[in-house]
CSV table of C-alpha atoms and ligand atoms in Angstrom, one decimal:
chain,number,residue,atom,x,y,z
A,1,MET,CA,-65.7,-13.8,20.4
A,2,ARG,CA,-69.0,-15.5,22.0
A,3,ASP,CA,-70.6,-12.0,20.9
A,4,MET,CA,-69.0,-12.2,17.4
A,5,ILE,CA,-70.4,-15.9,17.1
A,6,ASP,CA,-73.9,-15.0,18.4
A,7,ILE,CA,-74.3,-11.8,15.8
A,8,LEU,CA,-73.0,-13.6,13.0
A,9,ALA,CA,-74.9,-16.9,13.6
A,10,ASP,CA,-78.3,-16.1,12.0
A,11,LEU,CA,-76.8,-14.6,8.8
A,12,ASN,CA,-76.5,-16.2,5.2
A,13,PRO,CA,-72.9,-15.6,4.1
A,14,ALA,CA,-74.0,-12.6,1.8
A,15,GLN,CA,-75.1,-11.2,4.9
A,16,ARG,CA,-72.4,-11.9,7.0
A,17,GLU,CA,-70.2,-10.2,4.3
A,18,ALA,CA,-72.2,-7.1,4.6
A,19,VAL,CA,-72.2,-6.7,8.4
A,20,GLU,CA,-68.3,-7.5,8.7
A,21,ALA,CA,-67.6,-5.3,6.1
A,22,ILE,CA,-67.3,-2.3,8.8
A,23,ASN,CA,-64.3,0.0,7.1
A,24,GLY,CA,-65.9,2.4,4.5
A,25,PRO,CA,-69.4,2.7,2.7
A,26,VAL,CA,-71.4,-0.4,2.1
A,27,LEU,CA,-74.2,-0.1,-0.3
A,28,ILE,CA,-76.9,-3.4,-0.4
A,29,LEU,CA,-79.1,-3.7,-2.9
A,30,ALA,CA,-81.6,-6.6,-2.2
A,31,GLY,CA,-85.3,-7.7,-3.3
A,32,PRO,CA,-87.8,-7.2,-0.6
A,33,GLY,CA,-88.0,-9.6,2.1
A,34,SER,CA,-84.4,-10.8,1.4
A,35,GLY,CA,-83.0,-9.6,4.6
A,36,LYS,CA,-82.1,-6.2,4.5
A,37,THR,CA,-83.2,-4.7,7.7
A,38,ARG,CA,-81.5,-7.8,9.4
A,39,VAL,CA,-78.5,-6.8,8.3
A,40,ILE,CA,-78.4,-3.7,9.3
A,41,ALA,CA,-79.6,-4.4,12.6
A,42,HIS,CA,-76.8,-7.2,13.1
A,43,ARG,CA,-74.6,-4.4,11.7
A,44,VAL,CA,-75.1,-2.2,14.5
A,45,ALA,CA,-74.7,-4.7,16.8
A,46,TYR,CA,-71.4,-5.6,15.5
A,47,LEU,CA,-70.1,-2.3,15.5
A,48,ILE,CA,-71.1,-2.1,19.3
A,49,ARG,CA,-70.4,-5.6,20.8
A,50,VAL,CA,-67.4,-6.6,18.7
A,51,CYS,CA,-66.3,-3.7,17.1
A,52,GLY,CA,-66.3,-1.4,20.4
A,53,VAL,CA,-67.8,1.4,18.9
A,54,SER,CA,-69.4,3.1,21.3
A,55,PRO,CA,-73.5,3.7,20.6
A,56,HIS,CA,-73.5,7.4,20.7
A,57,GLY,CA,-71.3,7.2,17.9
A,58,ILE,CA,-73.9,5.2,15.3
A,59,MET,CA,-77.0,6.9,13.6
A,60,ALA,CA,-79.4,4.6,12.2
A,61,VAL,CA,-82.4,6.4,10.1
A,62,THR,CA,-85.0,4.7,8.2
A,63,PHE,CA,-87.8,6.5,5.8
A,64,THR,CA,-91.0,5.6,7.8
A,65,ASN,CA,-92.0,5.4,11.4
A,66,LYS,CA,-92.8,1.2,11.2
A,67,ALA,CA,-89.2,0.9,10.0
A,68,ALA,CA,-87.9,2.9,12.8
A,69,ARG,CA,-89.9,0.9,15.4
A,70,GLU,CA,-88.9,-2.5,13.6
A,71,MET,CA,-85.2,-1.3,14.2
A,72,GLU,CA,-85.4,-0.5,17.3
A,73,ALA,CA,-87.2,-3.8,18.3
A,74,ARG,CA,-84.7,-5.7,16.6
A,75,LEU,CA,-81.6,-4.1,17.9
A,76,HIS,CA,-83.1,-4.1,21.4
A,77,ARG,CA,-82.8,-7.8,21.4
A,78,LEU,CA,-79.2,-7.4,19.9
A,79,VAL,CA,-77.8,-5.1,22.2
A,80,SER,CA,-80.4,-4.6,24.9
A,81,GLY,CA,-79.8,-1.4,26.9
A,82,SER,CA,-77.4,0.3,24.5
A,83,VAL,CA,-80.6,0.9,22.4
A,84,ARG,CA,-80.7,4.1,24.2
A,85,ASP,CA,-77.6,5.8,23.5
A,86,LEU,CA,-78.1,5.0,19.8
A,87,THR,CA,-79.2,7.8,17.0
A,88,LEU,CA,-82.2,5.9,15.7
A,89,GLY,CA,-85.5,7.2,13.9
A,90,THR,CA,-87.1,8.6,10.5
A,91,PHE,CA,-85.1,11.3,8.7
A,92,HIS,CA,-87.7,13.6,10.0
A,93,ALA,CA,-87.1,12.3,13.8
A,94,ILE,CA,-83.8,12.7,13.9
A,95,CYS,CA,-84.0,16.4,12.1
A,96,ALA,CA,-86.4,17.4,14.6
A,97,ARG,CA,-84.2,16.4,17.4
A,98,ILE,CA,-81.2,18.0,16.2
A,99,LEU,CA,-83.0,21.0,15.3
A,100,ARG,CA,-84.3,21.3,19.0
A,101,ARG,CA,-81.1,21.0,20.3
A,102,GLU,CA,-78.9,23.4,17.8
A,103,GLY,CA,-81.5,25.2,15.8
A,104,ARG,CA,-81.0,28.1,17.7
A,105,ALA,CA,-77.6,28.8,15.9
A,106,ILE,CA,-80.2,29.2,12.4
A,107,GLY,CA,-82.5,31.3,14.5
A,108,ILE,CA,-85.2,28.5,15.4
A,109,ASP,CA,-86.9,28.4,18.5
A,110,PRO,CA,-86.5,25.2,20.1
A,111,ARG,CA,-90.4,24.9,21.2
A,112,PHE,CA,-91.3,24.7,17.7
A,113,VAL,CA,-94.4,22.6,16.9
A,114,ILE,CA,-94.4,20.2,13.8
A,115,TYR,CA,-97.6,20.5,11.6
A,116,ASP,CA,-98.5,17.2,9.6
A,117,ASP,CA,-99.6,17.3,6.3
A,118,GLU,CA,-103.5,18.0,7.4
A,119,ASP,CA,-102.0,21.2,9.4
A,120,GLN,CA,-100.3,22.4,6.3
A,121,LEU,CA,-103.1,22.1,4.0
A,122,SER,CA,-105.5,24.4,6.3
A,123,LEU,CA,-102.7,26.8,6.6
A,124,LEU,CA,-102.0,26.5,2.9
A,125,LYS,CA,-105.8,27.2,2.3
A,126,ARG,CA,-105.6,30.4,4.6
A,127,GLY,CA,-102.5,31.6,2.6
A,128,ILE,CA,-104.3,31.2,-0.6
A,129,GLN,CA,-106.9,33.1,1.1
A,130,GLU,CA,-104.9,35.8,2.2
A,131,VAL,CA,-102.9,36.5,-0.9
A,132,GLY,CA,-106.4,37.1,-2.2
A,133,LEU,CA,-107.0,33.8,-4.2
A,134,ASP,CA,-109.7,31.3,-4.1
A,135,PRO,CA,-108.6,27.9,-2.4
A,136,LYS,CA,-111.3,26.3,-4.8
A,137,GLN,CA,-109.4,27.5,-7.9
A,138,TYR,CA,-106.0,26.9,-6.7
A,139,ALA,CA,-105.9,23.1,-5.3
A,140,PRO,CA,-103.7,23.4,-2.4
A,141,ARG,CA,-102.4,20.0,-2.4
A,142,ALA,CA,-100.9,21.3,-6.2
A,143,ILE,CA,-99.5,24.3,-4.2
A,144,ALA,CA,-98.3,22.2,-1.3
A,145,SER,CA,-96.5,19.4,-3.5
A,146,ALA,CA,-94.8,22.6,-5.6
A,147,ILE,CA,-93.3,24.1,-2.1
A,148,THR,CA,-92.2,20.6,-1.0
A,149,SER,CA,-90.1,20.6,-4.5
A,150,ALA,CA,-89.0,24.2,-4.0
A,151,LYS,CA,-88.1,23.2,-0.4
A,152,SER,CA,-86.1,20.1,-1.2
A,153,ARG,CA,-84.2,22.3,-3.8
A,154,MET,CA,-83.5,24.6,-0.7
A,155,LEU,CA,-85.4,27.3,-2.4
A,156,THR,CA,-86.6,30.0,0.2
A,157,PRO,CA,-89.9,32.1,-0.8
A,158,GLN,CA,-87.4,34.7,-2.1
A,159,ASP,CA,-85.6,32.7,-4.2
A,160,TYR,CA,-88.3,30.6,-5.7
A,161,ILE,CA,-90.1,34.0,-6.4
A,162,GLN,CA,-87.0,35.1,-8.3
A,163,SER,CA,-87.0,32.2,-10.8
A,164,THR,CA,-90.8,31.7,-11.6
A,165,HIS,CA,-91.3,30.7,-15.4
A,166,SER,CA,-95.2,30.8,-15.5
A,167,TYR,CA,-98.3,32.3,-13.7
A,168,PHE,CA,-98.7,29.0,-11.5
A,169,GLU,CA,-95.4,29.3,-10.6
A,170,GLU,CA,-96.2,33.0,-9.6
A,171,VAL,CA,-98.9,32.0,-7.6
A,172,VAL,CA,-97.1,29.6,-5.8
A,173,GLY,CA,-94.6,32.0,-5.0
A,174,ARG,CA,-96.9,34.5,-3.5
A,175,VAL,CA,-98.6,31.6,-1.5
A,176,TYR,CA,-95.5,30.4,-0.4
A,177,GLU,CA,-94.1,33.5,1.1
A,178,ARG,CA,-97.6,34.1,3.1
A,179,TYR,CA,-97.6,30.4,4.2
A,180,GLN,CA,-93.8,30.5,5.7
A,181,GLN,CA,-95.0,33.5,7.5
A,182,LEU,CA,-97.9,32.1,8.9
A,183,LEU,CA,-95.6,29.0,10.0
A,184,THR,CA,-93.2,31.2,11.6
A,185,GLU,CA,-95.8,33.4,13.3
A,186,SER,CA,-97.2,29.8,15.1
A,187,ASN,CA,-93.7,28.9,15.9
A,188,ALA,CA,-94.3,25.8,13.5
A,189,LEU,CA,-92.0,23.9,11.0
A,190,ASP,CA,-93.6,21.4,8.4
A,191,PHE,CA,-92.2,18.0,7.7
A,192,ASP,CA,-90.2,19.9,4.9
A,193,ASP,CA,-89.1,22.5,7.0
A,194,LEU,CA,-87.5,19.9,9.4
A,195,LEU,CA,-85.2,18.3,6.5
A,196,MET,CA,-84.2,21.5,4.9
A,197,LYS,CA,-83.6,23.3,8.1
A,198,ALA,CA,-81.4,20.6,9.2
A,199,VAL,CA,-79.3,20.7,6.1
A,200,GLN,CA,-79.2,24.5,6.7
A,201,LEU,CA,-78.1,24.2,10.0
A,202,PHE,CA,-75.1,21.9,8.8
A,203,ARG,CA,-73.9,23.9,6.4
A,204,ASN,CA,-73.8,27.0,8.3
A,205,SER,CA,-72.6,25.3,11.4
A,206,PRO,CA,-70.8,21.9,10.5
A,207,GLU,CA,-68.9,21.3,13.9
B,301,ATP,N1,-80.3,-15.5,7.4
B,301,ATP,C1,-81.5,-15.5,7.9
B,301,ATP,N2,-82.3,-16.3,8.8
B,301,ATP,C2,-83.2,-16.8,9.1
B,301,ATP,N3,-84.4,-15.7,8.6
B,301,ATP,C3,-84.0,-14.5,8.0
B,301,ATP,C4,-82.5,-14.5,7.9
B,301,ATP,N4,-82.3,-13.0,7.4
B,301,ATP,C5,-84.0,-12.7,7.2
B,301,ATP,N5,-84.5,-13.6,8.0
B,301,ATP,C6,-85.8,-12.9,8.1
B,301,ATP,O1,-86.5,-12.6,7.2
B,301,ATP,C7,-87.4,-11.7,7.3
B,301,ATP,C8,-87.3,-10.7,6.2
B,301,ATP,O2,-86.2,-10.0,6.8
B,301,ATP,P1,-85.8,-8.8,6.7
B,301,ATP,O3,-87.0,-7.7,7.4
B,301,ATP,O4,-84.5,-8.3,7.2
B,301,ATP,O5,-86.0,-8.3,5.2
B,301,ATP,P2,-85.8,-6.8,4.3
B,301,ATP,O6,-85.2,-7.3,2.9
B,301,ATP,O7,-85.5,-5.9,5.3
B,301,ATP,O8,-87.3,-6.8,4.1
B,301,ATP,P3,-88.4,-5.6,3.4
B,301,ATP,O9,-88.1,-5.7,2.1
B,301,ATP,O10,-89.7,-6.1,3.6
B,301,ATP,O11,-87.6,-4.5,4.4
B,301,ATP,C9,-87.7,-11.5,8.9
B,301,ATP,O12,-88.7,-12.1,9.3
B,301,ATP,C10,-86.3,-12.0,9.0
B,301,ATP,O13,-86.2,-12.2,10.4
B,302,MG,MG1,-86.8,-4.1,5.7
């Protein structure tokens, strides 16, 4: 009871309603700075301290690192030590964690390194050269965004190559194929791979 009062005390009526609505999904639409993050933090605390849900069964996903840190700090104040047992982080961080633990099922070596945007661009330049093209003529950034878009549609280089409609797409296909080989040789995943491979893992082995 005390816990419940604590957690609901600093919320306005709409926020309180969102925190207490624990049966089924809830979508919150509200303007910037209106208290959305506060609702999510309090909702997690409510699930743990009032509803008795195990922190191991809760995942809190954010888009940016900054938001993840903020969520962690706020939750620390609300549930202290239980924060450790939550799955809390950005989409990419959580996918990376899952892939290190379970990725073997789809052929991923758990010691993989993660390439950031800069690593990605330099590897792409190498890929462009290795398929016999000039990185000055084919902007690595343009190719990078085409590859990102392919990966977000779960297209492998082979899938992509089979569905090209223009010369540029043909170039992207060739570079994508080489780029992916180079990543594999370095046991590296780029940011898009983290998401794509996690989805692939879930589809492959839902358990
Ligand atoms: N009911 C409330 N009572 C007092 N302060 C509140 C309340 N709700 C939110 N705040 C404060 O208002 C500020 C903004 O809240 P919060 O960060 O949760 O909003 P947000 O909607 O997530 O913002 P953003 O759009 O920037 O992500 C924070 O300092 C928060 O502590
Ligand atoms: Mg917020």
